[in-house]
Coordinates of C-alpha atoms and ligand atoms in Angstrom, one line a residue:
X298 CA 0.0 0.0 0.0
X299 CA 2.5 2.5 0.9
X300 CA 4.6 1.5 -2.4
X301 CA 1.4 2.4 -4.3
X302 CA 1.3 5.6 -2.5
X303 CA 4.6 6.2 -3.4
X304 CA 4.0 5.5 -7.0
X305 CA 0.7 7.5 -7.0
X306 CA 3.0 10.2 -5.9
X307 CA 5.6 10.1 -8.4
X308 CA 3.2 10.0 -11.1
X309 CA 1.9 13.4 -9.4
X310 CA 5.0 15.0 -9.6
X311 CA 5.6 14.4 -13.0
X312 CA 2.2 15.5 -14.3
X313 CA 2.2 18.3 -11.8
X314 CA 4.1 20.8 -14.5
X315 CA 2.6 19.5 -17.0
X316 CA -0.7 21.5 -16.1
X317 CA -1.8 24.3 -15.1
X318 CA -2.6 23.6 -11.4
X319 CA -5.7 25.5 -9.6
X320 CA -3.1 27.7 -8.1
X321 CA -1.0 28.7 -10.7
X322 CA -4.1 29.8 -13.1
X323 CA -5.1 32.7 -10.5
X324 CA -1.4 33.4 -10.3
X325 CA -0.6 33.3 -13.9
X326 CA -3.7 35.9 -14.4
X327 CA -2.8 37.7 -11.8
X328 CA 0.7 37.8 -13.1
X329 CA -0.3 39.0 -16.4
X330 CA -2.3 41.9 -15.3
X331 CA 0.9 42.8 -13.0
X332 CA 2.6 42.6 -16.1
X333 CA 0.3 44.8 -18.5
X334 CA 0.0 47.7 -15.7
X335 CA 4.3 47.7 -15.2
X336 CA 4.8 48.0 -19.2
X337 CA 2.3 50.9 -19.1
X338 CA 4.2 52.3 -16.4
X339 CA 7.2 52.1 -18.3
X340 CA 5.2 54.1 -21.5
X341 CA 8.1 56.9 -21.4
X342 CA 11.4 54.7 -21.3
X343 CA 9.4 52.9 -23.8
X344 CA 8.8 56.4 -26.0
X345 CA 13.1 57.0 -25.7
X346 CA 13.8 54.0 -27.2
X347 CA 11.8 54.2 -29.9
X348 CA 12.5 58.3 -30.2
X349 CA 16.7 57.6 -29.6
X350 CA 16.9 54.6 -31.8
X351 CA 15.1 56.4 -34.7
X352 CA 17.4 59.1 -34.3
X353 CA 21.0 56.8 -34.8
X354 CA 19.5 55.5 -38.3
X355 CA 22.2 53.0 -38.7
X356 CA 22.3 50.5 -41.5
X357 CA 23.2 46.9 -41.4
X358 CA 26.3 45.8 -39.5
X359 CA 26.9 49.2 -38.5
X360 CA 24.7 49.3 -36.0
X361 CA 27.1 50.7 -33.3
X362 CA 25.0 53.3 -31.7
X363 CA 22.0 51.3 -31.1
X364 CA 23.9 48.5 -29.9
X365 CA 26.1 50.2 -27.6
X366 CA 22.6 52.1 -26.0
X367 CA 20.2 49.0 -26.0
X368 CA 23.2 46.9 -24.3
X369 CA 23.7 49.4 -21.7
X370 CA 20.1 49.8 -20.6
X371 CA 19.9 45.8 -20.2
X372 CA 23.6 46.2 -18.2
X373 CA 22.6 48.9 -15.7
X374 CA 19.2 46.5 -15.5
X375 CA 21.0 43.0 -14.2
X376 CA 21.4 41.5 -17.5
X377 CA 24.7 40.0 -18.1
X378 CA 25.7 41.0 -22.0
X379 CA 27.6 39.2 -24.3
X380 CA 29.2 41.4 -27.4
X381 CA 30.5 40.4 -30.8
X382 CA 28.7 37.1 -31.1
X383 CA 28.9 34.7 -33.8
X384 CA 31.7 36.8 -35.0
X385 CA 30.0 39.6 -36.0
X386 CA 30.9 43.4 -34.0
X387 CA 27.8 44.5 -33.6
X388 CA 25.6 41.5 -32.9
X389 CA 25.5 40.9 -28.9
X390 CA 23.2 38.4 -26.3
X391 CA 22.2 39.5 -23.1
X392 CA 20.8 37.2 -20.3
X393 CA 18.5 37.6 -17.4
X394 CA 17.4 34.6 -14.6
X395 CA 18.6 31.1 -14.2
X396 CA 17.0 27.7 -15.2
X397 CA 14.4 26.6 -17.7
X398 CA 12.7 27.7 -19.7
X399 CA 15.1 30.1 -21.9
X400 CA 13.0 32.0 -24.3
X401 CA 14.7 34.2 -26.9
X402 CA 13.5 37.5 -27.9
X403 CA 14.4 38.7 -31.1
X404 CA 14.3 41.9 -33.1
X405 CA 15.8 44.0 -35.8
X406 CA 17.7 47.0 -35.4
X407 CA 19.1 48.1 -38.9
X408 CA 17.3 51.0 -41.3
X409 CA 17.0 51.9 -44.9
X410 CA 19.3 53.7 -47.4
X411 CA 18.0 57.1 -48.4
X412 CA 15.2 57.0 -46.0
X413 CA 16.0 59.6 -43.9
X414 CA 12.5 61.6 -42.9
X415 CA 11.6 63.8 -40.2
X416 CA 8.6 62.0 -38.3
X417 CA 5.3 63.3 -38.5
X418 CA 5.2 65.1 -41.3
X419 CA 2.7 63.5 -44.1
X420 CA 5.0 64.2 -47.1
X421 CA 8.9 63.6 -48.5
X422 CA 10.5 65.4 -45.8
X423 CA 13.9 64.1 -45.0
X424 CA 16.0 65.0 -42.2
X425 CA 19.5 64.6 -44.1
X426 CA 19.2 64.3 -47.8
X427 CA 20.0 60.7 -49.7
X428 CA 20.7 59.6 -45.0
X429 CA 19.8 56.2 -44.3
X430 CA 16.7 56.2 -42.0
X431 CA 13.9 54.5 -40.2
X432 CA 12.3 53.5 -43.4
X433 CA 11.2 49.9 -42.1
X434 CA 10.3 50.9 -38.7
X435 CA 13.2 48.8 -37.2
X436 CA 13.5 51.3 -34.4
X437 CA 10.7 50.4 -32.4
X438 CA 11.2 46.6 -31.8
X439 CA 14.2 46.8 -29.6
X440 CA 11.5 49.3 -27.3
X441 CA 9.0 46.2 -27.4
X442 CA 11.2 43.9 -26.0
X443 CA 13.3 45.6 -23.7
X444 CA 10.3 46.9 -22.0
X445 CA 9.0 43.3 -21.7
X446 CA 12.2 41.9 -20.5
X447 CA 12.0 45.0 -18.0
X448 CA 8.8 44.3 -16.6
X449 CA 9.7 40.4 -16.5
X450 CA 12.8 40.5 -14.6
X451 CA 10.9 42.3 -11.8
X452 CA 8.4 39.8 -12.2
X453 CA 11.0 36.9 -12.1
X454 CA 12.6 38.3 -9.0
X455 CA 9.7 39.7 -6.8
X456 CA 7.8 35.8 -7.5
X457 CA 10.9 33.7 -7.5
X458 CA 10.2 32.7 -10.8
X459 CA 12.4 30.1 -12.6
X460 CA 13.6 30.7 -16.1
X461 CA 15.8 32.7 -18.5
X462 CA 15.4 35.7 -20.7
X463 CA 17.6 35.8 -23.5
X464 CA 17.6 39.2 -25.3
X465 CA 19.2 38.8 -29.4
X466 CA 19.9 41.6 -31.7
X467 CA 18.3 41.4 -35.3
X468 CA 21.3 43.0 -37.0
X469 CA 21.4 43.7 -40.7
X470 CA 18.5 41.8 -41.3
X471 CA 17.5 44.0 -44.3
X472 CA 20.9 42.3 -45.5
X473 CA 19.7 39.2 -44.3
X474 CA 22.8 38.8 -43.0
X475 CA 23.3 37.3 -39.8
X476 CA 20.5 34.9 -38.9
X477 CA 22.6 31.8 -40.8
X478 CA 25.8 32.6 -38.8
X479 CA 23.9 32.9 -35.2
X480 CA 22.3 29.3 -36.0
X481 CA 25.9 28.3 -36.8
X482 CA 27.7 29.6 -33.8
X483 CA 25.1 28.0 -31.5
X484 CA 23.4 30.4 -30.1
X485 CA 19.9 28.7 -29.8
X486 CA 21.0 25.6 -28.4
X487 CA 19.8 26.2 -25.3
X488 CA 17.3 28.1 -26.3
X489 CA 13.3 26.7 -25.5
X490 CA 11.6 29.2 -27.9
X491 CA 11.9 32.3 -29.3
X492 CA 9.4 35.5 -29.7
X493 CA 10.1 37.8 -32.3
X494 CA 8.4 41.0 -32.7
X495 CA 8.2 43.0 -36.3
X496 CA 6.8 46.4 -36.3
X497 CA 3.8 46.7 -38.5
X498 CA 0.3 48.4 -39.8
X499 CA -1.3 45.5 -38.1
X500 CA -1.6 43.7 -34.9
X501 CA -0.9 39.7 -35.4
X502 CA 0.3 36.5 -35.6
X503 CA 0.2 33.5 -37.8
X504 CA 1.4 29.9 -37.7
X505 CA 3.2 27.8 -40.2
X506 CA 4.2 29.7 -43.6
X507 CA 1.3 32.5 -42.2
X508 CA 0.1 34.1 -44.8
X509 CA 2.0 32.5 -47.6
X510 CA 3.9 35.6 -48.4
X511 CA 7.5 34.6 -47.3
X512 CA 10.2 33.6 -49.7
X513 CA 13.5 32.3 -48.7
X514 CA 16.6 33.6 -50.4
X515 CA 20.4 33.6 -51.1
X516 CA 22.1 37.2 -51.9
X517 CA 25.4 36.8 -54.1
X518 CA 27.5 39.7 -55.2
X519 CA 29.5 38.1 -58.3
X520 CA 32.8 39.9 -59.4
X521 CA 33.9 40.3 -62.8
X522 CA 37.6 40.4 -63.3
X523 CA 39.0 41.8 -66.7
X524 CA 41.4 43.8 -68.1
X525 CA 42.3 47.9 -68.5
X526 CA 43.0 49.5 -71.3
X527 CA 42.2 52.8 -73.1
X528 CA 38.7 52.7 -74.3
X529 CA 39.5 54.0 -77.8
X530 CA 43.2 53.6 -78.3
X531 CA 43.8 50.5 -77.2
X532 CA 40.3 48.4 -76.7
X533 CA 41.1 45.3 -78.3
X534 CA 44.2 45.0 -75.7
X535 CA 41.0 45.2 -72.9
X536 CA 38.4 42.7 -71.7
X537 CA 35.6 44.6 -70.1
X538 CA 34.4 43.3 -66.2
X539 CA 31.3 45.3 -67.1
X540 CA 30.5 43.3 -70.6
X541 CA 30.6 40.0 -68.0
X542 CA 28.4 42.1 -65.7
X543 CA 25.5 42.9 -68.7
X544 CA 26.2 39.6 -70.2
X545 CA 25.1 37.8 -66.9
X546 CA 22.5 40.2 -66.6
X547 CA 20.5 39.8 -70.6
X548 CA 21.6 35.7 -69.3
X549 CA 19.1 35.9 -66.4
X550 CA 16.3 38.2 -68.3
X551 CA 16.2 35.5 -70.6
X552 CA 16.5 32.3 -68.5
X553 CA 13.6 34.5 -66.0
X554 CA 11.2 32.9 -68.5
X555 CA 11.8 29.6 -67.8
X556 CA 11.8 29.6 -64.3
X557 CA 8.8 29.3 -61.5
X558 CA 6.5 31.5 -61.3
X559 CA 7.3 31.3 -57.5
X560 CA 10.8 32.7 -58.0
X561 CA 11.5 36.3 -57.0
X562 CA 14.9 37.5 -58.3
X563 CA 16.6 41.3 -58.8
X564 CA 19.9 42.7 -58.9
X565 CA 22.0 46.1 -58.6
X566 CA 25.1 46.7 -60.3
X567 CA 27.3 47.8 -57.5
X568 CA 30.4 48.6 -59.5
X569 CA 30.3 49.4 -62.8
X570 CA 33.8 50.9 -63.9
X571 CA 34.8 54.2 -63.4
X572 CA 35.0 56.0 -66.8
X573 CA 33.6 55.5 -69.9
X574 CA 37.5 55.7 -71.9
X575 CA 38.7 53.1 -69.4
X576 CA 37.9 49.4 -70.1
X577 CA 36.7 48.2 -67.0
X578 CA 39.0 45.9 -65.4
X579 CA 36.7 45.6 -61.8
X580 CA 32.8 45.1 -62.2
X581 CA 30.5 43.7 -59.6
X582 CA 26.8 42.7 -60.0
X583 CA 24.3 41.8 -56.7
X584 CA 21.6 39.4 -57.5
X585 CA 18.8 38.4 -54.6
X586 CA 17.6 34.7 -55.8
X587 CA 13.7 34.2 -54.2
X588 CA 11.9 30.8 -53.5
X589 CA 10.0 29.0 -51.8
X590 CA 11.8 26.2 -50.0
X591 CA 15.8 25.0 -49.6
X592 CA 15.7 23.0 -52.9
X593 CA 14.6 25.9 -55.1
X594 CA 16.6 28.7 -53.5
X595 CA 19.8 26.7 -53.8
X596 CA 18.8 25.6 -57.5
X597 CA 18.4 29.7 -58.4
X598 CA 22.1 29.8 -56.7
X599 CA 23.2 27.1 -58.8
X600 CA 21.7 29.1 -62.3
X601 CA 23.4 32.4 -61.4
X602 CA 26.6 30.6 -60.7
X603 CA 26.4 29.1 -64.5
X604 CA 25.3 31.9 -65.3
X605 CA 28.1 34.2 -64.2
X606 CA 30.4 31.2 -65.5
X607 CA 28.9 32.0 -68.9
X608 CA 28.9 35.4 -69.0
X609 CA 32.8 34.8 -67.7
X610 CA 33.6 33.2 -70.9
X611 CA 31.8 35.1 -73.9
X612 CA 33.7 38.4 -72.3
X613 CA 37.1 36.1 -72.0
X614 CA 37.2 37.6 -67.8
X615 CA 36.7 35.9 -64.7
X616 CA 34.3 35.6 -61.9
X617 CA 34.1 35.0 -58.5
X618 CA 31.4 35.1 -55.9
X619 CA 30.7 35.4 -52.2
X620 CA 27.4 34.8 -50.4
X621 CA 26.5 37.7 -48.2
X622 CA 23.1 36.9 -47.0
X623 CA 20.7 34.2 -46.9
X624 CA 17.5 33.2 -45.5
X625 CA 15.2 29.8 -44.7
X626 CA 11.5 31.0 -45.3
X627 CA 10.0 31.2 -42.0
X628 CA 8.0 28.9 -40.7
X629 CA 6.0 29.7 -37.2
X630 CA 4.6 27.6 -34.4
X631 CA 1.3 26.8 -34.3
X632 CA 1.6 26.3 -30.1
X633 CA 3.3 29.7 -29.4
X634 CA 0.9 31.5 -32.0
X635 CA -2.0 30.3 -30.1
X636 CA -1.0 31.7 -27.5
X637 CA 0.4 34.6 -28.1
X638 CA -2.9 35.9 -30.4
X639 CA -4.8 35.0 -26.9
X640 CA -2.7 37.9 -25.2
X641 CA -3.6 40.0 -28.4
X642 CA -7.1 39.7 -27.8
X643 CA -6.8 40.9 -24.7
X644 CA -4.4 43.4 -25.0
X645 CA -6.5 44.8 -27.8
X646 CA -5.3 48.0 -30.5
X647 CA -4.1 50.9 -29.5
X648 CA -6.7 53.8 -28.9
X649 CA -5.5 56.1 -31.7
X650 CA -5.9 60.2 -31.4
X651 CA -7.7 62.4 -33.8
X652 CA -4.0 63.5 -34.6
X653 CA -2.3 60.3 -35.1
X654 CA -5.3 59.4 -37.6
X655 CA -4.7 62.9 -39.5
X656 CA -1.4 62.0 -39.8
X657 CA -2.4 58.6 -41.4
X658 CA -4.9 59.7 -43.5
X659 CA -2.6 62.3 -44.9
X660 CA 0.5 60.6 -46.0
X661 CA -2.3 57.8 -47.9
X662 CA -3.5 60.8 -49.8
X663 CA 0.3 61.9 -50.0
X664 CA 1.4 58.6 -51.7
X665 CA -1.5 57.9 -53.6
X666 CA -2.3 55.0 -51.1
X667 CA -6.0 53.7 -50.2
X668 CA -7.1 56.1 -47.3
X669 CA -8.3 54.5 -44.6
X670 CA -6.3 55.9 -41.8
X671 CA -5.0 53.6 -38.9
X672 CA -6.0 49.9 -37.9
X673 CA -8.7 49.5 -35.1
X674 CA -8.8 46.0 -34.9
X675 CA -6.6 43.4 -34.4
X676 CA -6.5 40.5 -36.7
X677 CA -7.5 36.9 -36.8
X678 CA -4.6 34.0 -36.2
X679 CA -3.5 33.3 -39.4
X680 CA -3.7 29.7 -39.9
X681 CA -0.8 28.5 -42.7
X682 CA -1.6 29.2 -46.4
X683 CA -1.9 26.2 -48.2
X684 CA -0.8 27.6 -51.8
X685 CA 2.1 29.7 -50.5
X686 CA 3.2 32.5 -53.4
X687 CA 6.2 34.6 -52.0
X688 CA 7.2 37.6 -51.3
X689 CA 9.8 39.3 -49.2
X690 CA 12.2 37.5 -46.7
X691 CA 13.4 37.7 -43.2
X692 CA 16.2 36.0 -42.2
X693 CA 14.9 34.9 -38.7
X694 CA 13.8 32.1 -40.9
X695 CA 16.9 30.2 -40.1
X696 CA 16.1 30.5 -36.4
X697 CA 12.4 29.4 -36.9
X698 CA 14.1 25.9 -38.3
X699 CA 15.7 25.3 -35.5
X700 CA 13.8 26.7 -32.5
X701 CA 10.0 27.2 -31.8
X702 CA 9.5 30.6 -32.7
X703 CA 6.7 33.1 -33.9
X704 CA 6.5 36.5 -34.9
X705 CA 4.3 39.1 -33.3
X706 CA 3.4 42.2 -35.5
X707 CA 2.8 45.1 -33.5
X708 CA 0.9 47.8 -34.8
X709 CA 3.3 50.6 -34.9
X710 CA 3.0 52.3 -38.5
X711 CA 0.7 53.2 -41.2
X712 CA -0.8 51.1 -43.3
X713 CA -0.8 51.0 -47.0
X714 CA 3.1 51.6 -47.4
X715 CA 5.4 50.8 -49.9
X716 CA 8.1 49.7 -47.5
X717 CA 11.8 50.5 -47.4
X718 CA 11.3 53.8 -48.2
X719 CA 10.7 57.7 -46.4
X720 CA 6.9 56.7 -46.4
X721 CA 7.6 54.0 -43.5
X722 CA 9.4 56.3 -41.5
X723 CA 6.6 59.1 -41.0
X724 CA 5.0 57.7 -38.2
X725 CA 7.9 56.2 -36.1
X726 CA 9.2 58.5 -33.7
X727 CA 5.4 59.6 -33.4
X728 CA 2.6 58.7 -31.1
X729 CA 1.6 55.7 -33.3
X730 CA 5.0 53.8 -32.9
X731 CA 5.2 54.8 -29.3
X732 CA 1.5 53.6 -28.3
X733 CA 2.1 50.8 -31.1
X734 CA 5.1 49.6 -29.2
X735 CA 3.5 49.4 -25.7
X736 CA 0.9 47.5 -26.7
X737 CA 3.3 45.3 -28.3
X738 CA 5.4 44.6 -25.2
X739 CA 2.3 44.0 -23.1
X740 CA 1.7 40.4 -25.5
X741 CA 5.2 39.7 -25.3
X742 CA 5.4 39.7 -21.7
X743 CA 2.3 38.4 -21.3
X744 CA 3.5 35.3 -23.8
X745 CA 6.5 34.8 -21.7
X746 CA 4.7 34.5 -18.7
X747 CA 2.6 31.7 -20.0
X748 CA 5.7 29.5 -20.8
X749 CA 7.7 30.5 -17.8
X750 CA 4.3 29.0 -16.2
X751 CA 3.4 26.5 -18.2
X752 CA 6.1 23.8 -18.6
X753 CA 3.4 21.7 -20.8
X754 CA 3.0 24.6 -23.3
X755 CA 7.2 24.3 -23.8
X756 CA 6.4 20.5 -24.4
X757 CA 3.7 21.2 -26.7
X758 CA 5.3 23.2 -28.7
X759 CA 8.3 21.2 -28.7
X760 CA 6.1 18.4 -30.6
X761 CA 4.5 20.8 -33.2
X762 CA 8.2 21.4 -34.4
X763 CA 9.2 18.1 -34.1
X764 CA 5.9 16.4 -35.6
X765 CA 5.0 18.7 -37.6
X766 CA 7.2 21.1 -39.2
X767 CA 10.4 19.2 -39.0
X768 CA 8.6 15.7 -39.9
X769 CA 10.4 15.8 -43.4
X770 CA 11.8 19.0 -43.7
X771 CA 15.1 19.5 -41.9
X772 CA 17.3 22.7 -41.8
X773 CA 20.8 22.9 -44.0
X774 CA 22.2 26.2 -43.9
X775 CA 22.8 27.8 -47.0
X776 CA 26.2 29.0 -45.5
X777 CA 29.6 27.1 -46.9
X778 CA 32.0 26.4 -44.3
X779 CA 34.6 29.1 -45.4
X780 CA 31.5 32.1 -45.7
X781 CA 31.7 34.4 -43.2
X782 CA 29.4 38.0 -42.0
X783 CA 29.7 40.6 -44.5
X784 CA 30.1 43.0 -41.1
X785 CA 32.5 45.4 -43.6
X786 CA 28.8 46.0 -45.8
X787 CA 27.1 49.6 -45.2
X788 CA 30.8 50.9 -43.5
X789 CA 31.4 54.2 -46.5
X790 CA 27.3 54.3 -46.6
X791 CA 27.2 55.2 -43.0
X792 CA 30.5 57.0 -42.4
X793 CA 29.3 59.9 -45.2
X794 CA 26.4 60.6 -43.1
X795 CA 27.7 59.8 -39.3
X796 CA 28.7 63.3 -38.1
X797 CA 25.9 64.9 -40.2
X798 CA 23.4 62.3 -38.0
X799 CA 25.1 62.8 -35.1
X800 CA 23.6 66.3 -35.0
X801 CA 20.4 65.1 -35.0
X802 CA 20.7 62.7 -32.4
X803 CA 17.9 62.5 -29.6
X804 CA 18.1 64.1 -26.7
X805 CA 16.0 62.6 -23.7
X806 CA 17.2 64.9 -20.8
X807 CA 16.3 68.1 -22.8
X808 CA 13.3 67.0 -24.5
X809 CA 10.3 65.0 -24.1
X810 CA 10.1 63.8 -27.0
X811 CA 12.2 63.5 -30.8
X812 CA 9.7 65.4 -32.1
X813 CA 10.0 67.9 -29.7
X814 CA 13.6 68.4 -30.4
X815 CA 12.8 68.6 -34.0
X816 CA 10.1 71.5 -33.2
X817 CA 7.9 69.6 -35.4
X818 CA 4.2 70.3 -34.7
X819 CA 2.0 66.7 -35.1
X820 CA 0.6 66.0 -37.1
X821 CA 2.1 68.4 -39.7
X822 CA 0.1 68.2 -42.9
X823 CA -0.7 69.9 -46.4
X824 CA -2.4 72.4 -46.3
X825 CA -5.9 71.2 -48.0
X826 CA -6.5 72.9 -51.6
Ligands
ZN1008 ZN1 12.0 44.2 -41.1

């Protein structure tokens, strides 16, 4: 009898944390609530980062500024920061709490070339002419999660709560640059799941391949090699870089034809010589190759290589490339989405002013977009799209390979945008990125708490990516052992402008706001005819 006690008791304490006992579900609630009333109390901090983060406009992999001022306000918080991960100098991981489970946080912190724009004003405004700029709305993710992580440490620490918050940089992500090289230097292996948050028009969060408009990718830059000479003297002593460059180029605009319509693929010429009466003897072409899955993406890769191969040959040069970028398409769990979109519901939109609608409303008219001014409701859980067609990528992809992860879209900007561009950057060092980010952070602490919580809901989504979405597919990086982070990218780009930006940036202790500083009123409009 008493063995069978003993038994009966065992088999208790292993299903005890695997349910939500009567106590914790008051406590969890009660946790929540705790949670959503600290991140409003942190509203202002909240409003800095998003105001002093705008105001660095940093590109890819130079992203000094933003890291050096995110890293210190998790530092003089507790959180123990690592710096120059995964071999890349401004990528970083800081760490709060002890034990399982470890959930990630992710988000980007890179801008746009020639974005620059001076917020709240509902037309082409910029700040710095041709200066890189918030033109994505990167600058307001790092205030989402950092204020969660805030309000969760004192959480953790005032309940006991077991558990680790890990804290991860999305840097150059609009190079898709690093995601690939985290995944390789192991820096989710310990990692339970991760939460992403994207700044968007919208507030939500999907499972699976969402909403079927994620493509993965490999970026290449291929270098053409030839010969100088004088252009009209001399040519025949030449070979042209540039004629392997146009060659590969009217290669792919043919062979486009005869690929799937699922493929996305575009390129820049990044050099093209230097004057017309010198042959070029440097030339350098970028090409993004688009699809759908591993197979296709590195079957585009494997075109453009013959292609530059080709274009090598009829122009009697030589190539060489280098990968410096590349992306899985994500692929979200269904668990964590759940989840998380139940915290959405009852965190609800943001209550939008007269003001930050004009503001809206104006820059659709501006841009010819469909005026409907801002969001009011949040949307349903996107449930995978069956018949995925592409679109853009994100190189978090990688991570959602190899790590439970989701993405929460926070309703922070505008909708109807073009993206990557000025446009994008109007609202977000405004009330709408500010209020968009709050209410962001309230569902990611909220989500946290239900897995720090809820060992079962670690488990459970633990066998969605095991049963489901790795079943047959499993992750190879694109990424050859000798490729390594273009961390030298977007160095000249951001130099030109640095001590012209530096001028402009934020200044919390003299002004309440970036818009303040600027002297801008809000919403500042056209005038109506
Ligand atoms: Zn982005």
């Amino acid at each position: 009898m008493k063995k069978l006690f003993r038994i009966a008791g065992l088999v208790g304490a292993l299903l005890l944390p695997t349910i939500l006992t009567a106590q914790q579900a008051p406590q969890l609630l009660a946790l929540k609530e705790n949670a959503v009333a600290e991140v409003d109390r942190l509203q202002t901090l909240t409003q800095q980062m998003v105001d002093q983060i705008f105001s660095y406009s940093e590109l890819g992999f130079q992203e000094h500024e933003t890291s050096r001022y995110v890293t210190g306000i998790l530092e003089k918080n507790g959180f123990h920061v690592e710096r120059g991960v995964a071999g890349i100098p401004t990528a970083w991981v800081a760490a709060y709490g002890s034990g399982k489970p470890v959930i990630g946080f992710i988000t980007d912190e890179d801008c746009i070339p020639r974005a620059s724009q001076r917020p709240g004003v509902a037309y082409h405004d910029p700040l710095i002419e041709g200066a890189p700029g918030h033109g994505e709305g990167h600058n307001s993710g790092m205030a989402v999660n950092i204020t969660a992580a805030l309000v969760l440490k004192k959480l953790m620490d005032e309940h006991h709560l077991a558990g680790t918050i890990k804290i991860f940089p999305g840097i150059a992500e609009e190079l898709l640059g690093t995601k690939a090289f985290y995944v390789r230097a192991g820096l989710f292996k310990d990692v339970d799941l991760v939460l992403g948050t994207h700044v968007d028009s919208e507030f939500s969060t999907s499972y699976g391949t969402g909403d079927g408009k994620w493509s993965g990718l490999v970026s290449v830059q291929y270098f053409f090699h030839g010969k100088a000479a004088h252009a009209a003297s001399a040519p025949w002593d030449g070979r042209s870089a540039l004629d392997g460059v146009s060659l590969m180029n009217a290669g792919w605009e043919f062979r486009r034809e005869h690929l799937r319509l699922q493929q996305r693929s575009h390129y820049v010429i990044i050099n093209g010589g230097d004057q017309p009466n010198v042959v070029p003897s440097e030339a350098a072409v970028w090409y993004y190759f688009r699809e759908l899955d591993y197979p296709h993406i590195k079957s585009l890769y494997e075109i453009g290589n013959t292609m530059a191969d080709a274009a090598a040959k009829m122009s009697n040069t030589t190539v060489d490339h280098k990968l410096v970028g590349s992306a899985w398409p994500p692929f979200f769990n269904k668990v964590i989405a759940e989840t998380q979109h139940k915290n959405m519901e009852a965190v609800g939109m943001p209550k939008w002013s007269e003001a930050d609608q004009t503001l809206a409303k104006a820059l659709q008219k501006e841009i010819s977009a469909k005026v409907e001014g801002l969001k009011e409701k949040i949307e349903p859980l996107k449930e995978a799209e069956k018949n995925p067609i592409g679109g853009g990528s994100d190189d978090v992809g990688d991570i959602s390979w190899n790590v439970p992860m989701v993405y929460l879209m926070y309703p922070a900007n505008i909708p109807h945008l073009p993206g990557h561009s000025w446009a994008n950057a109007v609202a977000m060092a405004t009330p709408i990125a500010h209020k968009g980010s709050t209410a962001g952070a309230k569902v990611q602490a909220m989500t946290a708490l239900d897995f720090l919580l809820q060992p079962e809901l670690v488990k459970q989504a633990w066998d969605y990516f095991r049963n489901v979405q790795t079943k047959e597919i499993h992750y190879e990086s694109f990424l050859a052992p000798e490729d390594k982070p273009a961390s030298e990218m977007n160095k000249e780009k951001m130099e030109k402008f640095l001590p012209q930006l530096k001028t402009f940036y934020y200044d919390p202790t003299k002004y309440k706001s970036y818009l303040e500083q600027l002297g801008i009123s809000y919403p500042t409009v056209k005038a109506q005819p």
